[in-house]
Every structure is written in C-alpha cells, then in structure tokens.
Short mmCIF file of N, CA, C and O in Angstrom, two decimals:
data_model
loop_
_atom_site.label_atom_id
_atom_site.label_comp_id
_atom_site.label_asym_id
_atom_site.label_seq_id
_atom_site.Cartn_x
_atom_site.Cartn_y
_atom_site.Cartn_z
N UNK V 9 14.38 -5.48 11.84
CA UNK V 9 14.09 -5.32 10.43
C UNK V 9 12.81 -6.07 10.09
O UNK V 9 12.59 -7.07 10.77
N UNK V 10 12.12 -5.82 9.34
CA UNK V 10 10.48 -6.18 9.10
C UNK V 10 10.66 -6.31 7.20
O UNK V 10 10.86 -5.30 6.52
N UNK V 11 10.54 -7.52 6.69
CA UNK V 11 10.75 -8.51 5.64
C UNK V 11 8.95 -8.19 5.06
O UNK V 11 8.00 -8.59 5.73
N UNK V 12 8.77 -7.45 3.79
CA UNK V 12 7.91 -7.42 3.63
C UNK V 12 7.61 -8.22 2.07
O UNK V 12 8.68 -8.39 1.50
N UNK V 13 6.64 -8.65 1.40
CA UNK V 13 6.25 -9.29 0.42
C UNK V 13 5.12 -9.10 -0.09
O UNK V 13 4.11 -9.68 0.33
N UNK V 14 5.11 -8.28 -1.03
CA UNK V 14 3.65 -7.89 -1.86
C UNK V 14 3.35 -8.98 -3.12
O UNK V 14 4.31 -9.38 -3.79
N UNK V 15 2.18 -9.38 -3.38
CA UNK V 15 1.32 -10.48 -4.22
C UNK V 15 -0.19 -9.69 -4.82
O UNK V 15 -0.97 -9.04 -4.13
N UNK V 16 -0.26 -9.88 -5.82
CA UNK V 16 -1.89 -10.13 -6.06
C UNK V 16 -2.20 -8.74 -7.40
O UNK V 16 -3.28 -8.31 -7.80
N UNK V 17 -0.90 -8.38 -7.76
CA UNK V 17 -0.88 -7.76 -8.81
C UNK V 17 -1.47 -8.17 -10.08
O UNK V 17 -2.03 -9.26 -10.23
N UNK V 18 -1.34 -7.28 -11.02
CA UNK V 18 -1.82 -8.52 -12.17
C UNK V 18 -2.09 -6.96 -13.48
O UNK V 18 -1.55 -5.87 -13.69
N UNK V 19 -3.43 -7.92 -14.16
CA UNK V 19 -3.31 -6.93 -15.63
C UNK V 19 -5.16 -7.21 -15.69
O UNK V 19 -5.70 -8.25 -16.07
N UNK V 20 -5.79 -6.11 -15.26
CA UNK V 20 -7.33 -5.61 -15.66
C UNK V 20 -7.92 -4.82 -16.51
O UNK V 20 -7.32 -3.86 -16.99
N UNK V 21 -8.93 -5.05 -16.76
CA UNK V 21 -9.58 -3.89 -17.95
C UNK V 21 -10.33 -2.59 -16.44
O UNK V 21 -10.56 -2.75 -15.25
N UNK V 22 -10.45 -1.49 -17.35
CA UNK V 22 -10.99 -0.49 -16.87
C UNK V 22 -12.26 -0.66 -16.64
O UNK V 22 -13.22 -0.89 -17.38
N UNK V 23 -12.07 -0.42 -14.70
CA UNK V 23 -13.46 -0.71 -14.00
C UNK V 23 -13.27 -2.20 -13.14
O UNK V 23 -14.29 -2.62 -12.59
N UNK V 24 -12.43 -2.74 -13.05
CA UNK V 24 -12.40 -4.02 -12.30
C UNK V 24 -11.67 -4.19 -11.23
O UNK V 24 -10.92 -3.21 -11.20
N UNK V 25 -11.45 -4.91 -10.29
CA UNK V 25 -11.03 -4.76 -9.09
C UNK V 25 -9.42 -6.03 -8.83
O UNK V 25 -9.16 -7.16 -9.24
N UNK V 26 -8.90 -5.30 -8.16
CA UNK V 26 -7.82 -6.36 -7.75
C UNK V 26 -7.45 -6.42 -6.56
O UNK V 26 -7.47 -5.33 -5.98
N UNK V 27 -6.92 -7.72 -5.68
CA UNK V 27 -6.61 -7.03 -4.33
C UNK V 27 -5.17 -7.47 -4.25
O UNK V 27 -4.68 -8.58 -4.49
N UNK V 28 -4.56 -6.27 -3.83
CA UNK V 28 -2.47 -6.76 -2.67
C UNK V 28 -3.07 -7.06 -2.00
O UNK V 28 -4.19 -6.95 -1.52
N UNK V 29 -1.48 -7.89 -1.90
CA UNK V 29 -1.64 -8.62 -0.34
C UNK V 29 -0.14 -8.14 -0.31
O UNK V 29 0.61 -7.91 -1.26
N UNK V 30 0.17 -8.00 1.63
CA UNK V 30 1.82 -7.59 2.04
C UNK V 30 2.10 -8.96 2.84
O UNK V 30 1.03 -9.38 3.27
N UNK V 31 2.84 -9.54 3.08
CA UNK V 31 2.81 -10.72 4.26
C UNK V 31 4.33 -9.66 4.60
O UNK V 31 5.20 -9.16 3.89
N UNK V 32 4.06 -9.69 5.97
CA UNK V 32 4.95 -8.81 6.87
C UNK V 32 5.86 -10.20 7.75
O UNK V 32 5.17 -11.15 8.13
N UNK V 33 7.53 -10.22 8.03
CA UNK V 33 7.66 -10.57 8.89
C UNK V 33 8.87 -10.22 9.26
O UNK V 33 9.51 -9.37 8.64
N UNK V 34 9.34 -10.89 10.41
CA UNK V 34 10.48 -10.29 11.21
C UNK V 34 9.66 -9.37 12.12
O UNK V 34 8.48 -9.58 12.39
N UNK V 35 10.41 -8.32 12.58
CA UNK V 35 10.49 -7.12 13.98
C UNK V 35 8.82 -6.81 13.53
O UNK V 35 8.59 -5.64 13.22
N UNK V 36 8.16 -7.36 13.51
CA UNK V 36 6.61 -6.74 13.11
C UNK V 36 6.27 -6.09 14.42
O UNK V 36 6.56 -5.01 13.90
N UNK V 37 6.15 -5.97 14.85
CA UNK V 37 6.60 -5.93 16.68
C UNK V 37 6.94 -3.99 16.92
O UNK V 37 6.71 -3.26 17.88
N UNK V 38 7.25 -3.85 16.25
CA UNK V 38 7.93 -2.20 16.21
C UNK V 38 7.14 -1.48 14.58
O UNK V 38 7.46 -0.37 14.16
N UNK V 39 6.40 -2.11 14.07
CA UNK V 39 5.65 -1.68 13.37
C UNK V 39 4.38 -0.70 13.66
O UNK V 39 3.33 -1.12 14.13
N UNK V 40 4.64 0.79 13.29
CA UNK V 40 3.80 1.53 13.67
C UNK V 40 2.45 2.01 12.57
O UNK V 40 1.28 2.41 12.68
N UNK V 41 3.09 1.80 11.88
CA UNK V 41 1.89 1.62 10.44
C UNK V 41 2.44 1.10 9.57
O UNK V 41 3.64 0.83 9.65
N UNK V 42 1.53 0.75 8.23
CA UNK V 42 1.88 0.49 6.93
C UNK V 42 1.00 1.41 5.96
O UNK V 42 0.01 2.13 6.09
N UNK V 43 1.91 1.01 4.85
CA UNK V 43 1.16 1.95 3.68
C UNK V 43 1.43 1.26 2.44
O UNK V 43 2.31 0.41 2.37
N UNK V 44 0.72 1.59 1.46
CA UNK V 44 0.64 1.46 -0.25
C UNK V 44 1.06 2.37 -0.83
O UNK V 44 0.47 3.45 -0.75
N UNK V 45 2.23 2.21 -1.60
CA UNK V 45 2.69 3.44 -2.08
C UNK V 45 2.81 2.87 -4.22
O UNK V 45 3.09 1.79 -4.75
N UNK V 46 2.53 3.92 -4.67
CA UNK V 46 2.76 3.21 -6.47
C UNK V 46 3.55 4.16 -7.05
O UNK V 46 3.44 5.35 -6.79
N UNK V 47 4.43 3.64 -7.91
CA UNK V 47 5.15 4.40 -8.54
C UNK V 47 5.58 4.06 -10.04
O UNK V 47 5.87 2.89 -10.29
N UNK V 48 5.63 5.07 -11.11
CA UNK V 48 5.69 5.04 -12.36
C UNK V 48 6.95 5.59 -12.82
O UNK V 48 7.47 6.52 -12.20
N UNK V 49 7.59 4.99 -14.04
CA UNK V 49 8.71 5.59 -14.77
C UNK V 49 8.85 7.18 -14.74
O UNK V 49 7.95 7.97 -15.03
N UNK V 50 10.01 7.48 -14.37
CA UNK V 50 9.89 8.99 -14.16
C UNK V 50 9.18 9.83 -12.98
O UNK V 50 9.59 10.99 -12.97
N UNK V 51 8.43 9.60 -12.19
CA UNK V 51 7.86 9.90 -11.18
C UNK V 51 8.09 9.29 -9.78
O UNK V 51 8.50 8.18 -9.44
N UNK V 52 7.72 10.34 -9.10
CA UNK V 52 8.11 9.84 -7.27
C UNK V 52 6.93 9.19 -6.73
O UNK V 52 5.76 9.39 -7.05
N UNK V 53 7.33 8.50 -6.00
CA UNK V 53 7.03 6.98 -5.14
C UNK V 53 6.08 8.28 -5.04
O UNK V 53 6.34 9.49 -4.98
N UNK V 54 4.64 7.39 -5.03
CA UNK V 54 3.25 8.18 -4.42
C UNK V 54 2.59 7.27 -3.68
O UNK V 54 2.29 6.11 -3.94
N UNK V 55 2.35 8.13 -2.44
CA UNK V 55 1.40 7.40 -1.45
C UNK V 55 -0.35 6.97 -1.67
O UNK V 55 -1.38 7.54 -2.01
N UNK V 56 -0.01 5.91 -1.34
CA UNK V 56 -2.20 5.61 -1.83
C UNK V 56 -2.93 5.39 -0.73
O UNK V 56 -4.04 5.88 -0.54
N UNK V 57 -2.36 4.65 0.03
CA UNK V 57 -3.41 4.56 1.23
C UNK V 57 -2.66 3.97 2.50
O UNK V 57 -2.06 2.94 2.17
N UNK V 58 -2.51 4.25 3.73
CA UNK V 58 -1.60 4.08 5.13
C UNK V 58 -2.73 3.08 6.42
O UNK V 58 -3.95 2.99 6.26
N UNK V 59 -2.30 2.71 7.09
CA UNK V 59 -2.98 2.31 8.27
C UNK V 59 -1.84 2.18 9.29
O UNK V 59 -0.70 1.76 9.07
N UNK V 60 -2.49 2.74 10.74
CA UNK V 60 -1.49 2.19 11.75
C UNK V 60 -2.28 1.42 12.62
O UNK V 60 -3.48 1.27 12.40
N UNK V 61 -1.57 0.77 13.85
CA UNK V 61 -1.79 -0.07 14.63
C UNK V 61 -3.03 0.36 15.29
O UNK V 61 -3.18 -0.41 16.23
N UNK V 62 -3.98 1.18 15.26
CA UNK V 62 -4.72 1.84 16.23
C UNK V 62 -6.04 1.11 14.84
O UNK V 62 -7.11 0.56 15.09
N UNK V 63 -5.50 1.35 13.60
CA UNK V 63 -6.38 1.18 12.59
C UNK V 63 -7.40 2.53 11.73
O UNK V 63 -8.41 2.60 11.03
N UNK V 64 -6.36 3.44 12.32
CA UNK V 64 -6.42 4.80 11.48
C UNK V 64 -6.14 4.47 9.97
O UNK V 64 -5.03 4.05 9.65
N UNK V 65 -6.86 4.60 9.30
CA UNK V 65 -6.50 4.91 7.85
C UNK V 65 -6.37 6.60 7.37
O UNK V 65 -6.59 7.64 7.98
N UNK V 66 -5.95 6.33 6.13
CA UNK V 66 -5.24 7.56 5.35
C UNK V 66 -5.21 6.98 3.92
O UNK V 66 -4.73 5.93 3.48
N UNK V 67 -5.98 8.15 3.26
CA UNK V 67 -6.37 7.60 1.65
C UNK V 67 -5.41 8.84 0.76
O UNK V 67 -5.39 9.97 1.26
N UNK V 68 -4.77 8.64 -0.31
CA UNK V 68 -4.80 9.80 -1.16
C UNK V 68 -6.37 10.11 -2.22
O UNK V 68 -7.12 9.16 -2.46
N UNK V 69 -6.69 11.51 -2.74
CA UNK V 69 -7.42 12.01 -3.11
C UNK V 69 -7.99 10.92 -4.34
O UNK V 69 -9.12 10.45 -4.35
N UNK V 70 -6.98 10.65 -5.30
CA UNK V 70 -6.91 10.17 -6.78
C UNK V 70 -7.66 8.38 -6.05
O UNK V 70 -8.29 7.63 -6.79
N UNK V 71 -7.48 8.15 -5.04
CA UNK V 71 -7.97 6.77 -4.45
C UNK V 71 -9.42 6.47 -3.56
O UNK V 71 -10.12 5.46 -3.53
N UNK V 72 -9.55 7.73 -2.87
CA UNK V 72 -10.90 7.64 -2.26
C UNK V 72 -12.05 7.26 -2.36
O UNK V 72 -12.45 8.24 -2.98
N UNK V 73 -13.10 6.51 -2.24
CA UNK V 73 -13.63 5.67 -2.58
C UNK V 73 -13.44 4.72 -3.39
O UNK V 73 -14.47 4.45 -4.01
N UNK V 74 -12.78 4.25 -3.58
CA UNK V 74 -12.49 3.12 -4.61
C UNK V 74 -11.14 2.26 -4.05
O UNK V 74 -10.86 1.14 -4.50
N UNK V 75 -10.62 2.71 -3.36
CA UNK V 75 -9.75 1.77 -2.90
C UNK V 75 -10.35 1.42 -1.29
O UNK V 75 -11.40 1.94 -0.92
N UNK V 76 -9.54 0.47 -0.38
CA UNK V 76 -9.29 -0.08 0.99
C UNK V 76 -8.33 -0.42 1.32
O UNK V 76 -7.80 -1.27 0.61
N UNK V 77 -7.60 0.05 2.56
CA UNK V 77 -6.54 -0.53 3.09
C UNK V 77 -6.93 -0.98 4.24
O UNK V 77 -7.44 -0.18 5.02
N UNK V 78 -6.77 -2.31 4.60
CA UNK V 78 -7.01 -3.16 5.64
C UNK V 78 -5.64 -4.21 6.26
O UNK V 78 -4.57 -4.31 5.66
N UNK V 79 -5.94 -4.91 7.52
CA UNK V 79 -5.05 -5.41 7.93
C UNK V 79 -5.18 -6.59 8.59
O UNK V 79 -6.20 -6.38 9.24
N UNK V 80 -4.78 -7.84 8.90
CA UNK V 80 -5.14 -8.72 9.72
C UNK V 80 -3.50 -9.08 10.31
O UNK V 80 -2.49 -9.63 9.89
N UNK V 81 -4.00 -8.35 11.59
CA UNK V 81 -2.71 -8.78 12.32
C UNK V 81 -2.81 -10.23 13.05
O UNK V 81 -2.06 -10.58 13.95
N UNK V 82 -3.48 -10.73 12.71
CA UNK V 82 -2.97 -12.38 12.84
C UNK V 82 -2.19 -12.92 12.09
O UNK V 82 -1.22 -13.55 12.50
N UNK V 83 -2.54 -12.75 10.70
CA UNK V 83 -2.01 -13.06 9.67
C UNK V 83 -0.55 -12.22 9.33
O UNK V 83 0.25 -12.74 8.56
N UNK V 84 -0.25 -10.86 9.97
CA UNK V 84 0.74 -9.97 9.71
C UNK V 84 0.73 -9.99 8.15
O UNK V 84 1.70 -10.17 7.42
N UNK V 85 -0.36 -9.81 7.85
CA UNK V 85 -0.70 -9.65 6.51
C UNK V 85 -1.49 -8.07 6.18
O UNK V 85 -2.45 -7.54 6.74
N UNK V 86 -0.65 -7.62 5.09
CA UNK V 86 -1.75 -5.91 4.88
C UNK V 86 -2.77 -6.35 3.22
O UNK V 86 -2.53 -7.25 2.42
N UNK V 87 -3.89 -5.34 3.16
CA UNK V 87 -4.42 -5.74 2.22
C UNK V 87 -4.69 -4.08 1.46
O UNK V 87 -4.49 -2.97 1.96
N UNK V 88 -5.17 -4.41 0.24
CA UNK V 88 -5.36 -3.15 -0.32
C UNK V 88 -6.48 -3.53 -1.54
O UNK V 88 -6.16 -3.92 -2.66
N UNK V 89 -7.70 -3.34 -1.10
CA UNK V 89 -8.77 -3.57 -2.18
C UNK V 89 -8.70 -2.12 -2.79
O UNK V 89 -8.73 -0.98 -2.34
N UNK V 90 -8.53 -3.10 -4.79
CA UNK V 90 -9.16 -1.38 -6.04
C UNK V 90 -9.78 -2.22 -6.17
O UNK V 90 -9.68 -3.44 -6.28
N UNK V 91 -10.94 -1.03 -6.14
CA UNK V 91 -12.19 -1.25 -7.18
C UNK V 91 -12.12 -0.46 -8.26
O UNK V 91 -11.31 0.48 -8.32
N UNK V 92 -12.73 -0.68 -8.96
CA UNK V 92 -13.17 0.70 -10.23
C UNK V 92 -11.91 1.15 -10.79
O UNK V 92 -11.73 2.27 -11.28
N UNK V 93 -11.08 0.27 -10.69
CA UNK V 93 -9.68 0.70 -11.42
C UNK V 93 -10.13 1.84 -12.77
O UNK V 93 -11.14 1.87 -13.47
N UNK V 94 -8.80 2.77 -12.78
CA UNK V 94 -8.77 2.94 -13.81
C UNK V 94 -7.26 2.81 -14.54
O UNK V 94 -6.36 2.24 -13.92
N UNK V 95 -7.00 3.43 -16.01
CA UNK V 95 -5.61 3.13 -16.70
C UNK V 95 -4.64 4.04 -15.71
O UNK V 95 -3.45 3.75 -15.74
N UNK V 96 -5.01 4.98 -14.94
CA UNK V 96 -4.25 6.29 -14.29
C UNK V 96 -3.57 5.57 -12.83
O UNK V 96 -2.72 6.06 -12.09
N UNK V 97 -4.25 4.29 -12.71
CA UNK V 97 -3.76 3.38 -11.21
C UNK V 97 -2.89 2.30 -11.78
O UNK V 97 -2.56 1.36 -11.06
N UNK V 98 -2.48 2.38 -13.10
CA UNK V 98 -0.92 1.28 -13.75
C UNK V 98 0.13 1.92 -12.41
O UNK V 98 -0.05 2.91 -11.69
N UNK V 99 0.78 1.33 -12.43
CA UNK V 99 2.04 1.41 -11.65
C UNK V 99 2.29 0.16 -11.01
O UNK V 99 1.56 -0.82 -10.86
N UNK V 100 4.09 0.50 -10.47
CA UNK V 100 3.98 -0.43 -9.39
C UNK V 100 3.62 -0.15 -8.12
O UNK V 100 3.72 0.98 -7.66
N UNK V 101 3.17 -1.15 -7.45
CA UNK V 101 2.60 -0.95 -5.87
C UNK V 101 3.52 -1.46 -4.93
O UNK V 101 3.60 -2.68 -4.78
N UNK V 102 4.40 -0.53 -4.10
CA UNK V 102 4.94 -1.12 -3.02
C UNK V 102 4.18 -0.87 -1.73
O UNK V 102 3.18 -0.16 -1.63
N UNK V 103 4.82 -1.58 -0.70
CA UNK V 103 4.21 -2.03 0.88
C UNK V 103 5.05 -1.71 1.74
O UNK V 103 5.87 -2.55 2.13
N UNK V 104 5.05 -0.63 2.15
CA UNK V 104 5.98 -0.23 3.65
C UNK V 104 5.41 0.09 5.18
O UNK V 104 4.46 0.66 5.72
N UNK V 105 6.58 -0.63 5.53
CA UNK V 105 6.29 -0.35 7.19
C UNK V 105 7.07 0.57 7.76
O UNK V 105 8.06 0.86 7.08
N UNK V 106 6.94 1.27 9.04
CA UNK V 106 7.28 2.21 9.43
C UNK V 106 7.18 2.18 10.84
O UNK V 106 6.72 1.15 11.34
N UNK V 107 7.62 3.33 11.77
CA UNK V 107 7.92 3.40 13.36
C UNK V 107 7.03 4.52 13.48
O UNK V 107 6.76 4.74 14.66
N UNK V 108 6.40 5.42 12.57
CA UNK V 108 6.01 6.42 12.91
C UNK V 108 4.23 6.80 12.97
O UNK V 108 3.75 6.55 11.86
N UNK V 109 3.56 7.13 13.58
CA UNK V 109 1.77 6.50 13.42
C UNK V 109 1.67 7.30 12.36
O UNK V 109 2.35 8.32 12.29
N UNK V 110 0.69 6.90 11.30
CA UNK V 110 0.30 7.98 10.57
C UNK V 110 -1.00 8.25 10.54
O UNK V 110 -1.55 9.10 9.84
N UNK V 111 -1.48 7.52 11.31
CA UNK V 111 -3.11 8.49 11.54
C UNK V 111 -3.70 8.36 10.20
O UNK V 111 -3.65 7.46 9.37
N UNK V 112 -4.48 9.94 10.23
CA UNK V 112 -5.51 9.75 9.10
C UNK V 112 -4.69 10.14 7.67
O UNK V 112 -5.34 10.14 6.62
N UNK V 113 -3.22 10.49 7.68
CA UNK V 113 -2.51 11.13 7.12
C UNK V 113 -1.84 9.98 5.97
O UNK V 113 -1.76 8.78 6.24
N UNK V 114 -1.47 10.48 4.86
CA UNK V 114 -0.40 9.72 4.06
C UNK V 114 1.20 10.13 4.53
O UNK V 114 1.58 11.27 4.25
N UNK V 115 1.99 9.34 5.13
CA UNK V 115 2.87 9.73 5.27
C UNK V 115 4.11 9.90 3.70
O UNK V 115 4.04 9.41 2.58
N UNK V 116 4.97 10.68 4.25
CA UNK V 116 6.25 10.83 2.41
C UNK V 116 6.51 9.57 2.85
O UNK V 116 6.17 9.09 3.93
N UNK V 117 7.25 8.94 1.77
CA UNK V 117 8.09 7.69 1.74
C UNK V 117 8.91 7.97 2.60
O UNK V 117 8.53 7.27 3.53
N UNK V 118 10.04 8.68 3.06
CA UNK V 118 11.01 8.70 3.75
C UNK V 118 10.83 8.39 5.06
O UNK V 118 11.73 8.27 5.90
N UNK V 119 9.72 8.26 5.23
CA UNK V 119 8.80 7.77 7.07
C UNK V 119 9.01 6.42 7.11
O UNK V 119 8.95 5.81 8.17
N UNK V 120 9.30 5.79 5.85
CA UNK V 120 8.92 4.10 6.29
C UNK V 120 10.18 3.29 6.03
O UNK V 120 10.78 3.53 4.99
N UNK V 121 10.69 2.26 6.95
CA UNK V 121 11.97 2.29 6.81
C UNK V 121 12.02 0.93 6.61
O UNK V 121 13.10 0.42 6.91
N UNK V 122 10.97 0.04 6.08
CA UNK V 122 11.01 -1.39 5.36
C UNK V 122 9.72 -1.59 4.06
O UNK V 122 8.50 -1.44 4.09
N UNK V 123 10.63 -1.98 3.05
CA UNK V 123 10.01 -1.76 1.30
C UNK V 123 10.15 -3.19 1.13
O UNK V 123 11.13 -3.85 1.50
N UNK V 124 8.57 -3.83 0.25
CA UNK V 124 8.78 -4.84 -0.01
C UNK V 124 9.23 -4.44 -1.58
O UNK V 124 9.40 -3.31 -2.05
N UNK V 125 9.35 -5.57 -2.12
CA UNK V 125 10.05 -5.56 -3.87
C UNK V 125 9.10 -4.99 -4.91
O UNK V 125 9.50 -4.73 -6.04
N UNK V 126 7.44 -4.71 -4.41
CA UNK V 126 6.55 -4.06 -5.69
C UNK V 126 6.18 -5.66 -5.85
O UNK V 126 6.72 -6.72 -5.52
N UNK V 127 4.59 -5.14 -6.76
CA UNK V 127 4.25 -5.62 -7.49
C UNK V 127 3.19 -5.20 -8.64
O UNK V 127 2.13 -4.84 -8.14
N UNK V 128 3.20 -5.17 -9.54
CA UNK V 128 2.66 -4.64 -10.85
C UNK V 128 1.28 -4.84 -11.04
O UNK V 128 0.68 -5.87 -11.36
N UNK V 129 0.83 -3.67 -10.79
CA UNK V 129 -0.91 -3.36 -11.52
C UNK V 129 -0.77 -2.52 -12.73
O UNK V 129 -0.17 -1.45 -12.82
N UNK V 130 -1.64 -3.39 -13.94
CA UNK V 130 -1.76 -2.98 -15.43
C UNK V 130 -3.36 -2.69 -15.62
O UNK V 130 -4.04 -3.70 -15.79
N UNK V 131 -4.06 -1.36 -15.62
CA UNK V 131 -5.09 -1.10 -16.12
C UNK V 131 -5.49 -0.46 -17.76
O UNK V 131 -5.42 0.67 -18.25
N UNK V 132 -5.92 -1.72 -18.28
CA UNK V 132 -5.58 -1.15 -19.79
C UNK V 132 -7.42 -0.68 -19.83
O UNK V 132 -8.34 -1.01 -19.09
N UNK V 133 -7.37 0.10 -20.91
CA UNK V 133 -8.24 1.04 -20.81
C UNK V 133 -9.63 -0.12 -21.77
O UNK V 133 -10.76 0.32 -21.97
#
C-alpha cells in the first residue's frame, strides 16, 4: 500500500501560480506512475496531468502549457506546477499512484489504486 499526502494548495487571484506537492510512502516500490487528478461538486474526478517511472508525462487539454508534473524520486515526492491559473482550475486536487505505466496518456481514475486526501485550489477571478 503506498500512503500518499498532498500540500501546497491554497487561494490565488487569476493568473498566478501555485505548486502541490504529494510525499509518497510505503510500497513506493510497485509504483508505476502518478497523477493529478481535480475534482468539483457534482462532477467526476478529472485527470490533469500523469507521470510514470520512465518519466513519460501526460497532460489534459484544459492544462497544457500552463501546468507541470514532475517528480523527485529521492524525495518520493510528486510535484505539480500552475501557472496562469485560472477560476475554471478551483477544485480539489488529488495525487494517485498506480501499477499501471501511463505513458503519454491520462489514465481514468479507476487505474490508480492509492488516493491521497486532496487538497484545495481557489482561483478567484
């Protein structure tokens, strides 16, 4: 089992940048990628941006250029730079790990089989 912990949420004006952080631990070891996933009242968990062990990334459309997903496996730490936020990137942001590579791809949620608790990005306009 792989114990994940997302940080670095918060509350920005439109156009400013924030960065997650995941601190990964336990079975990190069987970790085949991670991902950023955000999700809003009423709506399904949406994928934002993936990396696996090889260091393939995978962006969704609504995120491309303006976000980064990075990783320092020393640290078993994942990262996720926004830039250029806008009010349409409010949600919460969870951090999952998974067994399965996902390449350049966003994998569905149902691929990743350890969720940290979220943490809250507020882009007020």
């Amino acid at each position: 089992q792989v114990h994940l912990v997302e940080s670095g949420g918060g509350s920005v004006q439109s156009g400013g940048s924030l960065r997650l952080s995941c601190a990964a631990s336990g079975d990190t070891y069987s970790v085949a990628s991670m991902g950023w996933f955000r999700q809003t009242p009423g709506k399904e968990r949406e994928g934002v941006a993936t990396i696996d062990s090889y260091g393939d990334t995978g962006y969704a459309d609504s995120v491309k250029g303006r976000f980064t997903i990075s990783q320092d496996n020393a640290k078993n730490t994942l990262y996720l730079q926004m830039n250029s936020l806008k009010p349409e990137d409010s949600a919460m942001y969870y951090c999952a790990a998974g067994r399965v590579y996902s390449g350049a791809s966003i994998l569905p949620a149902y691929m990743y089989t350890s969720w940290g608790q979220g943490t809250r990005v507020t882009v007020s306009s």
